Coordinates of C-alpha atoms and ligand atoms in Angstrom, one line a residue:
Chain A
M1 CA -2.9 39.3 -12.4
F2 CA -4.3 38.9 -8.9
R3 CA -3.3 35.3 -8.9
R4 CA 0.2 36.2 -9.7
I5 CA 0.3 38.6 -6.8
G6 CA -1.1 36.0 -4.5
D7 CA 1.5 33.5 -5.7
K8 CA 4.2 36.0 -5.0
I9 CA 3.0 36.6 -1.5
V10 CA 2.8 32.8 -0.8
C11 CA 6.2 32.3 -2.3
Y12 CA 7.7 35.1 -0.3
A13 CA 6.3 33.7 2.9
R14 CA 7.4 30.2 2.0
R15 CA 11.0 31.3 1.5
K16 CA 11.0 33.0 4.9
S17 CA 9.9 29.9 6.8
P18 CA 11.4 26.7 5.5
W19 CA 10.3 23.8 7.6
I20 CA 12.8 21.1 7.7
L21 CA 12.7 17.4 8.2
H22 CA 15.8 15.5 9.2
F23 CA 16.1 11.8 8.4
D24 CA 19.0 9.6 9.3
T25 CA 19.2 6.7 6.9
G26 CA 22.0 4.6 8.4
G27 CA 25.2 6.4 8.9
C28 CA 27.0 6.8 12.2
N29 CA 24.5 9.4 13.3
G30 CA 27.4 11.9 13.7
C31 CA 25.8 13.9 10.9
A32 CA 22.5 13.7 12.7
I33 CA 23.7 15.2 15.9
E34 CA 25.4 18.0 14.0
T35 CA 22.2 18.7 12.1
F36 CA 20.5 18.7 15.5
A37 CA 23.0 21.2 16.8
V38 CA 21.9 23.6 14.1
L39 CA 18.6 24.0 15.9
T40 CA 20.3 25.0 19.2
P41 CA 21.1 28.5 20.4
R42 CA 24.7 28.8 19.0
Y43 CA 23.7 28.2 15.4
D44 CA 20.0 28.8 15.7
I45 CA 18.2 28.0 12.5
E46 CA 15.2 30.0 13.6
R47 CA 17.2 33.1 12.5
F48 CA 16.2 32.1 9.0
G49 CA 12.7 31.1 10.0
G50 CA 13.6 27.4 9.9
L51 CA 11.7 25.0 12.2
S52 CA 12.3 21.3 12.7
K53 CA 9.3 19.1 11.9
A54 CA 8.7 15.5 12.4
N55 CA 6.1 15.0 9.7
P56 CA 7.1 15.0 6.0
R57 CA 3.8 16.4 5.0
H58 CA 4.5 19.6 6.9
S59 CA 8.0 20.1 5.7
D60 CA 9.6 21.9 2.8
I61 CA 13.2 20.8 3.0
L62 CA 14.6 17.3 3.6
I63 CA 17.9 17.0 5.3
I64 CA 19.1 13.5 4.8
S65 CA 22.2 12.0 6.3
G66 CA 23.7 8.6 6.2
A67 CA 24.4 5.9 3.7
V68 CA 21.0 4.4 2.8
T69 CA 20.6 0.9 4.2
K70 CA 18.4 -1.6 2.4
K71 CA 15.8 -1.8 5.1
I72 CA 15.3 1.9 5.2
E73 CA 15.2 2.5 1.5
S74 CA 11.5 2.1 1.0
R75 CA 10.8 4.2 4.0
L76 CA 13.0 6.9 2.6
R77 CA 11.2 6.8 -0.7
R78 CA 7.9 7.2 1.1
V79 CA 9.2 10.2 3.0
Y80 CA 10.2 11.8 -0.2
E81 CA 6.8 11.1 -1.9
Q82 CA 4.9 12.5 1.1
T83 CA 6.8 15.8 1.1
P84 CA 4.7 18.3 -0.8
E85 CA 6.1 20.3 -3.7
P86 CA 8.0 22.6 -3.8
K87 CA 10.6 20.7 -1.9
A88 CA 14.4 20.6 -1.7
V89 CA 16.7 17.8 -0.6
I90 CA 20.0 18.3 1.1
A91 CA 22.5 15.4 1.4
V92 CA 24.5 15.9 4.5
G93 CA 27.8 14.1 5.0
S94 CA 30.0 11.9 2.8
C95 CA 27.8 8.9 3.6
A96 CA 24.8 10.4 1.8
I97 CA 27.0 11.7 -1.0
S98 CA 29.1 8.7 -1.8
K99 CA 28.5 6.1 0.9
G100 CA 31.8 7.2 2.6
V101 CA 33.5 4.5 4.7
F102 CA 30.7 2.1 4.0
H103 CA 31.1 2.2 0.3
D104 CA 31.6 -1.6 0.0
A105 CA 29.4 -2.8 2.8
Y106 CA 26.8 -5.4 1.8
N107 CA 23.7 -3.8 3.3
I108 CA 24.0 -0.4 1.7
S109 CA 21.9 0.6 -1.3
G110 CA 22.9 4.3 -1.5
P111 CA 24.2 6.8 -2.4
L112 CA 21.3 9.1 -1.9
D113 CA 21.2 10.6 -5.4
R114 CA 20.5 7.1 -6.9
I115 CA 17.3 7.1 -4.9
M116 CA 16.0 10.7 -5.1
P117 CA 17.0 13.9 -6.8
V118 CA 19.4 15.9 -4.5
D119 CA 19.7 19.7 -4.7
V120 CA 22.5 20.5 -2.3
Y121 CA 25.5 18.4 -1.2
V122 CA 27.2 19.3 2.1
P123 CA 30.5 17.3 2.3
G124 CA 32.3 16.4 5.4
C125 CA 32.4 13.5 7.9
P126 CA 30.5 15.1 9.5
P127 CA 30.2 18.7 8.2
K128 CA 30.2 21.4 10.8
P129 CA 26.9 22.9 11.8
E130 CA 27.9 26.1 10.0
A131 CA 28.3 24.2 6.8
I132 CA 24.9 22.6 7.2
L133 CA 23.4 26.0 7.8
Q134 CA 25.1 27.3 4.6
G135 CA 23.7 24.2 2.7
L136 CA 20.3 25.1 3.9
L137 CA 20.6 28.7 2.6
K138 CA 21.9 27.3 -0.7
A139 CA 18.8 25.1 -0.9
L140 CA 16.6 28.1 -0.5
D141 CA 18.4 29.6 -3.6
V142 CA 18.0 26.5 -5.6
W143 CA 14.4 26.4 -4.6
R144 CA 13.9 29.9 -5.8
E145 CA 15.4 29.3 -9.2
R146 CA 13.6 26.1 -9.8
Y147 CA 10.1 27.2 -8.7
K148 CA 10.7 30.9 -9.6
I149 CA 10.0 31.8 -6.0
Chain B
M1 CA -31.9 -8.0 16.5
R2 CA -31.5 -4.8 14.6
G3 CA -31.4 -2.8 17.9
E4 CA -28.6 -5.0 19.1
S5 CA -26.5 -4.5 16.0
K6 CA -27.1 -0.8 16.4
E7 CA -25.8 -0.9 19.9
E8 CA -22.8 -2.9 18.7
K9 CA -22.1 -0.3 16.1
A10 CA -22.3 2.4 18.6
K11 CA -19.9 0.5 20.8
E12 CA -17.5 0.0 17.9
K13 CA -17.7 3.7 17.2
E14 CA -16.9 4.4 20.8
L15 CA -13.9 2.1 20.6
E16 CA -12.8 3.7 17.4
R17 CA -12.8 7.1 19.1
Q18 CA -10.5 5.6 21.7
T19 CA -8.0 4.4 19.1
Y20 CA -5.6 6.7 17.5
S21 CA -6.0 7.5 13.9
L22 CA -3.2 9.9 12.9
P23 CA -1.2 10.6 9.8
V24 CA 1.8 8.4 9.3
G25 CA 4.6 10.7 10.2
P26 CA 7.8 8.8 10.3
Q27 CA 11.0 10.6 11.3
H28 CA 11.9 12.7 14.2
P29 CA 15.2 14.4 14.7
M30 CA 15.3 13.5 18.4
Y31 CA 16.3 9.9 18.2
I32 CA 19.0 9.7 15.6
E33 CA 18.7 6.1 14.4
A34 CA 15.6 4.8 12.8
E35 CA 13.8 2.1 14.7
N36 CA 10.3 0.8 15.1
L37 CA 8.4 0.0 18.2
N38 CA 5.1 -1.9 18.1
V39 CA 3.2 -0.7 21.1
Y40 CA 0.1 -2.7 22.2
L41 CA -2.4 -0.6 23.9
D42 CA -5.4 -1.0 26.1
G43 CA -6.9 2.5 25.9
E44 CA -4.1 4.7 27.0
T45 CA -2.2 2.0 28.9
I46 CA 0.6 0.1 27.3
V47 CA 0.2 -3.7 27.4
D48 CA 3.2 -4.8 25.5
V49 CA 5.8 -3.6 23.2
D50 CA 7.7 -5.1 20.3
V51 CA 11.1 -3.7 19.4
N52 CA 12.0 -3.8 15.8
V53 CA 15.6 -2.8 15.1
G54 CA 17.9 -3.2 12.1
Y55 CA 17.2 -0.1 10.1
L56 CA 20.7 1.0 10.5
H57 CA 22.5 -2.4 9.9
R58 CA 25.4 -1.7 7.7
G59 CA 27.4 -4.9 8.1
I60 CA 30.3 -3.3 9.9
E61 CA 31.8 -6.5 11.4
E62 CA 32.0 -8.0 7.9
L63 CA 33.4 -4.8 6.6
M64 CA 36.1 -4.8 9.2
Q65 CA 37.3 -8.2 8.2
R66 CA 38.0 -7.0 4.7
R67 CA 40.0 -3.9 5.8
N68 CA 43.4 -3.8 7.3
Y69 CA 44.0 -2.9 11.0
L70 CA 44.9 0.7 10.2
Q71 CA 41.9 1.3 8.1
N72 CA 39.6 -0.3 10.6
I73 CA 40.3 2.5 13.2
F74 CA 38.2 4.8 11.0
V75 CA 35.5 2.2 10.4
A76 CA 35.2 1.5 14.2
E77 CA 35.0 5.2 14.8
R78 CA 32.0 5.5 12.5
I79 CA 29.9 2.9 14.2
C80 CA 28.3 5.6 16.3
G81 CA 28.8 9.3 16.1
I82 CA 28.0 10.0 19.7
C83 CA 30.4 7.3 21.1
S84 CA 33.0 7.6 18.3
G85 CA 35.9 8.0 20.6
I86 CA 35.2 5.0 22.8
H87 CA 34.7 2.7 19.7
S88 CA 38.0 3.6 18.1
M89 CA 39.9 3.4 21.4
T90 CA 38.4 0.1 22.4
Y91 CA 39.4 -1.2 18.9
C92 CA 42.9 0.1 19.3
Q93 CA 43.2 -1.4 22.7
C94 CA 42.0 -4.7 21.3
V95 CA 44.7 -4.6 18.6
E96 CA 47.3 -3.7 21.2
N97 CA 46.2 -6.6 23.2
L98 CA 46.6 -8.8 20.2
L99 CA 50.2 -7.6 19.9
G100 CA 50.8 -7.5 23.6
I101 CA 52.2 -4.0 23.6
D102 CA 51.8 -1.1 26.0
I103 CA 51.4 2.5 25.0
P104 CA 53.3 5.5 26.4
E105 CA 52.1 7.2 29.6
R106 CA 51.2 10.4 27.9
A107 CA 49.1 8.6 25.3
K108 CA 47.1 7.0 28.1
Y109 CA 46.4 10.3 29.7
I110 CA 45.3 11.8 26.4
R111 CA 43.0 8.9 25.6
T112 CA 41.4 9.1 29.1
L113 CA 40.9 12.8 28.6
V114 CA 39.2 12.4 25.2
L115 CA 37.0 9.6 26.6
E116 CA 35.8 11.7 29.5
L117 CA 35.2 14.7 27.2
E118 CA 33.1 12.4 25.1
R119 CA 31.2 11.2 28.1
L120 CA 30.5 14.8 29.0
H121 CA 29.1 15.6 25.6
S122 CA 27.0 12.4 25.5
H123 CA 25.5 13.1 28.9
F124 CA 24.7 16.7 28.1
L125 CA 23.1 15.5 24.9
F126 CA 21.0 13.1 27.0
L127 CA 19.9 15.8 29.5
G128 CA 18.7 17.9 26.6
V129 CA 16.8 15.1 25.1
V130 CA 15.1 14.4 28.4
G131 CA 14.0 18.0 28.7
Y132 CA 12.7 17.9 25.1
E133 CA 10.7 14.7 25.7
I134 CA 8.9 16.1 28.7
G135 CA 8.0 19.1 26.7
M136 CA 10.4 21.6 28.2
D137 CA 12.2 23.0 25.2
T138 CA 13.9 25.6 27.3
V139 CA 15.8 22.9 29.2
F140 CA 16.8 21.4 25.9
M141 CA 18.1 24.7 24.5
Y142 CA 20.0 25.5 27.8
V143 CA 21.7 22.1 27.9
W144 CA 22.7 22.1 24.3
K145 CA 24.1 25.6 24.6
D146 CA 26.4 24.3 27.3
R147 CA 27.2 21.2 25.3
E148 CA 28.8 23.5 22.8
H149 CA 31.5 24.3 25.3
V150 CA 32.4 20.6 25.4
M151 CA 32.4 20.4 21.7
D152 CA 34.7 23.4 21.6
M153 CA 37.1 21.6 23.9
L154 CA 37.0 18.5 21.7
E155 CA 37.7 20.7 18.8
Q156 CA 40.6 22.3 20.6
V157 CA 42.1 18.9 21.4
S158 CA 41.5 17.0 18.2
G159 CA 40.4 19.4 15.5
N160 CA 37.1 17.7 15.0
R161 CA 33.7 17.8 16.7
V162 CA 32.4 14.4 16.2
N163 CA 34.8 11.8 14.8
Y164 CA 38.0 12.8 16.6
A165 CA 40.5 10.4 15.0
M166 CA 42.6 10.6 18.1
P167 CA 43.8 7.1 18.8
T168 CA 46.0 5.0 16.6
M169 CA 47.5 1.6 17.2
G170 CA 50.2 2.1 19.8
G171 CA 49.3 5.6 21.0
V172 CA 47.5 8.7 19.9
R173 CA 47.9 10.8 16.8
R174 CA 48.0 14.3 18.3
D175 CA 49.5 15.8 21.3
I176 CA 47.8 18.2 23.6
P177 CA 49.8 21.4 23.7
N178 CA 50.3 23.1 27.1
H179 CA 48.9 26.4 26.1
I180 CA 45.3 25.2 25.6
I181 CA 45.1 23.8 29.1
P182 CA 44.1 27.0 31.0
S183 CA 41.3 27.8 28.6
M184 CA 40.0 24.2 29.0
L185 CA 40.1 24.5 32.8
E186 CA 38.1 27.7 32.5
K187 CA 35.4 26.0 30.5
L188 CA 35.3 23.1 33.0
N189 CA 34.6 25.6 35.8
H190 CA 31.8 27.1 33.8
L191 CA 30.3 23.6 33.0
E192 CA 30.5 22.7 36.7
K193 CA 28.5 25.7 37.7
R194 CA 25.9 24.9 35.0
T195 CA 25.7 21.3 36.0
E196 CA 25.0 22.3 39.6
Y197 CA 22.0 24.2 38.2
Y198 CA 20.8 21.2 36.3
R199 CA 21.2 19.0 39.3
K200 CA 18.9 21.2 41.3
L201 CA 16.5 21.5 38.3
F202 CA 16.2 17.8 37.7
L203 CA 15.9 17.1 41.4
R204 CA 13.5 19.8 42.5
D205 CA 11.4 21.0 39.5
R206 CA 7.8 20.0 40.1
T207 CA 7.0 19.2 36.5
I208 CA 10.0 17.1 36.0
I209 CA 9.4 15.2 39.2
A210 CA 5.8 14.6 38.2
R211 CA 6.8 13.3 34.8
S212 CA 9.8 11.2 35.8
R213 CA 9.5 9.9 39.4
G214 CA 8.1 6.4 39.5
V215 CA 7.8 6.3 35.7
G216 CA 9.4 3.4 33.8
I217 CA 10.5 1.2 36.7
L218 CA 13.2 -1.2 36.0
P219 CA 13.6 -3.5 39.1
K220 CA 17.1 -4.5 40.3
K221 CA 16.4 -8.2 39.9
D222 CA 15.5 -7.7 36.3
V223 CA 18.7 -5.8 35.7
E224 CA 20.7 -8.6 37.1
R225 CA 18.8 -11.3 35.3
L226 CA 19.0 -9.6 31.9
S227 CA 22.6 -8.3 32.3
I228 CA 21.7 -4.7 31.6
V229 CA 24.7 -2.5 31.7
G230 CA 25.8 1.1 32.2
P231 CA 24.0 4.0 33.7
V232 CA 20.7 2.2 33.3
A233 CA 21.9 -0.6 35.6
R234 CA 23.5 1.9 38.0
A235 CA 20.2 3.7 38.4
S236 CA 18.6 0.5 39.6
G237 CA 21.2 0.1 42.4
V238 CA 23.6 -2.3 40.6
R239 CA 27.2 -1.2 41.1
I240 CA 28.7 -2.0 37.7
D241 CA 31.3 0.1 35.9
V242 CA 34.1 -1.2 33.8
R243 CA 36.2 1.8 34.7
M244 CA 36.2 0.6 38.3
D245 CA 35.8 -3.1 37.9
F246 CA 38.6 -3.7 35.4
P247 CA 40.5 -0.4 35.3
Y248 CA 42.0 0.4 31.9
L249 CA 44.0 3.4 30.7
K250 CA 44.4 5.7 33.7
Y251 CA 41.2 5.2 35.6
G252 CA 42.9 3.0 38.2
D253 CA 45.2 5.9 39.3
L254 CA 42.7 8.7 39.2
D255 CA 40.4 9.7 42.0
W256 CA 36.7 9.3 41.3
K257 CA 33.8 7.2 42.3
V258 CA 31.0 5.2 40.7
I259 CA 27.5 6.8 40.9
V260 CA 24.8 4.5 42.0
E261 CA 21.1 5.5 42.6
K262 CA 18.4 3.4 44.1
G263 CA 15.4 4.9 42.5
E264 CA 15.0 2.4 39.6
D265 CA 12.9 5.0 37.7
S266 CA 13.4 7.6 35.0
Q267 CA 14.4 10.2 37.5
A268 CA 17.1 8.0 38.9
R269 CA 18.5 7.4 35.4
V270 CA 18.7 11.1 34.8
M271 CA 20.3 11.8 38.2
V272 CA 23.0 9.1 37.6
K273 CA 24.0 11.0 34.5
V274 CA 24.0 14.4 36.1
L275 CA 26.2 13.2 38.9
E276 CA 28.5 11.4 36.5
I277 CA 29.1 14.7 34.8
F278 CA 30.7 16.0 38.0
Q279 CA 32.9 12.9 38.2
S280 CA 33.9 13.4 34.6
I281 CA 34.8 17.0 35.2
S282 CA 36.9 16.0 38.2
I283 CA 38.7 13.3 36.1
L284 CA 39.4 15.8 33.4
R285 CA 40.9 18.3 35.8
Q286 CA 43.2 15.6 37.2
C287 CA 44.3 14.6 33.6
L288 CA 44.9 18.2 32.6
K289 CA 47.0 18.8 35.8
K290 CA 49.1 15.8 35.1
L291 CA 49.7 16.4 31.4
P292 CA 52.4 19.1 31.4
S293 CA 54.7 17.0 33.7
L294 CA 54.8 14.0 31.4
D295 CA 57.2 12.8 28.8
R296 CA 56.3 14.0 25.3
E297 CA 56.3 10.6 23.6
I298 CA 52.8 9.7 22.4
K299 CA 53.3 6.8 20.0
T300 CA 55.1 3.4 19.8
K301 CA 55.8 1.6 16.6
V302 CA 53.6 -1.3 15.8
P303 CA 53.9 -4.0 13.0
L304 CA 51.1 -4.1 10.5
A305 CA 50.8 -7.9 10.3
I306 CA 49.8 -9.6 13.4
P307 CA 50.5 -13.3 14.2
K308 CA 47.7 -15.7 14.8
T309 CA 46.1 -15.1 18.2
E310 CA 43.0 -13.6 19.7
A311 CA 42.2 -10.8 22.2
I312 CA 39.4 -9.0 23.9
A313 CA 39.1 -5.4 25.1
I314 CA 36.4 -4.0 27.4
M315 CA 35.7 -0.4 28.1
E316 CA 32.9 1.7 29.6
A317 CA 31.2 3.7 27.0
P318 CA 28.9 6.6 28.0
R319 CA 26.0 4.1 27.8
G320 CA 27.7 1.0 29.3
E321 CA 30.0 -1.8 28.7
L322 CA 31.5 -2.1 25.3
V323 CA 33.3 -5.3 24.2
Y324 CA 35.6 -5.8 21.2
Y325 CA 36.8 -9.3 20.3
A326 CA 39.4 -9.8 17.5
M327 CA 41.1 -12.8 16.0
S328 CA 44.1 -12.4 13.9
N329 CA 45.5 -14.8 11.2
G330 CA 49.0 -13.7 10.5
T331 CA 48.1 -11.1 7.8
D332 CA 47.3 -7.4 8.1
R333 CA 43.6 -8.1 8.2
P334 CA 41.6 -9.5 11.1
E335 CA 40.1 -13.0 10.7
R336 CA 37.1 -12.1 12.9
M337 CA 35.8 -9.0 14.6
R338 CA 33.0 -9.1 17.1
I339 CA 31.5 -6.0 18.8
R340 CA 29.0 -6.0 21.6
T341 CA 27.5 -2.6 22.2
P342 CA 25.7 -1.6 25.4
S343 CA 22.6 0.0 23.8
F344 CA 21.6 -3.2 22.1
V345 CA 21.2 -5.0 25.5
N346 CA 19.6 -2.0 27.1
I347 CA 17.1 -1.3 24.4
I348 CA 16.0 -4.8 23.5
Y349 CA 15.7 -6.2 27.1
S350 CA 14.7 -3.3 29.2
L351 CA 12.1 -1.5 27.1
P352 CA 9.4 -4.2 27.3
I353 CA 9.8 -4.3 31.1
M354 CA 9.8 -0.6 31.7
L355 CA 6.9 0.2 29.3
K356 CA 4.5 -2.3 30.7
E357 CA 1.4 -0.7 32.4
Q358 CA 2.6 2.8 31.7
Q359 CA 0.7 5.6 30.0
L360 CA 1.3 6.2 26.3
A361 CA 2.2 9.8 27.1
D362 CA 5.1 8.6 29.2
L363 CA 6.6 6.6 26.4
P364 CA 8.9 9.2 25.1
I365 CA 10.5 10.0 28.5
I366 CA 10.9 6.3 29.3
V367 CA 12.5 5.6 26.0
A368 CA 14.7 8.6 26.3
S369 CA 15.7 7.8 29.9
I370 CA 17.7 4.8 28.8
D371 CA 19.5 7.1 26.4
P372 CA 19.0 4.9 23.5
C373 CA 21.5 5.2 20.8
F374 CA 18.8 4.7 18.2
S375 CA 17.8 8.1 17.2
C376 CA 15.1 9.1 14.9
T377 CA 12.6 6.5 16.0
D378 CA 10.8 6.4 12.8
R379 CA 7.3 5.7 14.0
M380 CA 5.2 3.5 16.2
T381 CA 2.3 1.2 15.4
L382 CA -0.4 1.3 18.0
I383 CA -2.5 -1.8 18.4
D384 CA -5.6 -1.5 20.5
T385 CA -6.0 -4.8 22.1
K386 CA -9.8 -4.4 22.4
S387 CA -10.5 -3.7 18.8
G388 CA -7.4 -5.2 17.4
E389 CA -7.0 -2.2 15.2
R390 CA -3.6 -1.0 14.0
K391 CA -3.0 2.7 13.8
T392 CA 0.2 4.5 13.3
V393 CA 1.3 7.6 15.1
D394 CA 4.3 9.8 14.8
E395 CA 6.5 11.3 17.4
T396 CA 4.9 14.7 17.1
Y397 CA 1.7 13.3 18.4
L398 CA 3.5 11.5 21.2
K399 CA 5.3 14.7 22.1
R400 CA 2.1 16.7 22.1
L401 CA 0.6 14.1 24.4
G402 CA 3.5 14.4 26.7
E403 CA 3.3 18.1 26.7
R404 CA -0.3 18.0 27.6
R405 CA 0.6 15.7 30.5
S406 CA 3.3 18.1 31.7
R407 CA 0.8 20.9 32.0
Ligands
LIG501 S1 29.3 11.1 6.8 FE1 30.6 10.5 8.5 S2 29.7 11.5 10.3 FE2 28.2 11.6 8.7 S3 26.9 9.7 9.1 FE3 28.5 9.2 7.6 S4 30.2 8.3 8.8 FE4 28.8 9.4 10.2

């Protein structure tokens, strides 16, 4: 009984402060600057309690952009493994979703959902910051359903 | 004997305390491309640095040889999201050089306009990053808030924020209607006022001066020896700018000047970019003034297959000289494409020189001051030369270190 109440409080708090990690895995970094713009005053992710983190061990939500190159693939796997549960993964941009313009390049081993489970897809090349913000809120919902938060 | 070994152990412990044992924390949203630096340390002082790039290698040149000329515009655009306009325009220029055709006057003005808008947004991005790296998040937020005005202008002109898809072979794809010009001029006025504020800030603020003056020196002779390009070279007193040296598009007819600083340090590199923002605003104003009086034609017809020949195109990207080389073979696909980007030269050659004998806490600002187009520096390996130990730190740690130094 008490444990359940405790869990609920933790979960409530967690949903109100999703810490995000952004990782660019070899696109044109257009998606990366748009993800970055989400942190700045006009879009302001802190309205939703979000905070950008550099360390996967501190973060709850992974925002991944870019077609995954071969050199970065193992690093990406490690980032995913280091992120503690419960976590959510957002694929930002057509590169991460379907490899985009790089679909037949020789050094690409993506798309992202072959490498790790993806919860939310944000299409666009690049998506606008508003879309990324919406994707983030969607990820919170997915999260809640999956972990009953 | 035993006493000695005890002493040695204590010594080793002491050394261990000096080395950095921190969690492996790879990515950072600040630098957008992944990249790895091996920094060799003696205590807190940097002895040497190894640059390890290639995390983002996608094989674009090979990809371009398999696509036709029209499809390649969009591949070229996606080489870099920050310099997307200059890449696609240099590519188009290169193909036009292959064909030996000229583009309409209005298209030239529109291309110049988009390129300068791009330079504005890239320079604002850079100023924000510098603020962030020296631990002044307010500066970062201020600058990026103003950057949104530039993004708005780009969206007004092209409909997109990052990959504009403006140029095509033989001209541009969209015209700039007259009715958006007044609002653009208004935004430029606002930006000019804000830039004046940043100029004072980066010139006079005590913290910024303490963190950037005399830090990361790149001597003029090294710049010339290693053929470093762009604002990094201009900050070391080398007058090099493709826009002035080999004028393309409309730069030869417009009134502007090359910014050169003599400081050779991080602050000079920042100041070059701040002053270039004023120049860009002035160029933009001239373009916007000229546009309404021009003929409305924006495109010429081009053939899809190009006879066997070769051509080269050079332009000044926000970070320096960008070179495209193309060889055609009579079909609609290029035989060979070669691209030389400015950041590659600047990162590989200048970093080891600038970082030598510097403090570890100054590393982020030095790396940021050359405006590297690798973002998301994944992590660094620190090697203490005394103990030979390898430890890995993440950017958060470095940033904390930098912040402590700012205080
Ligand atoms: S989806 Fe488009 S903008 Fe995003 S990284 Fe890929 S190519 Fe760049």
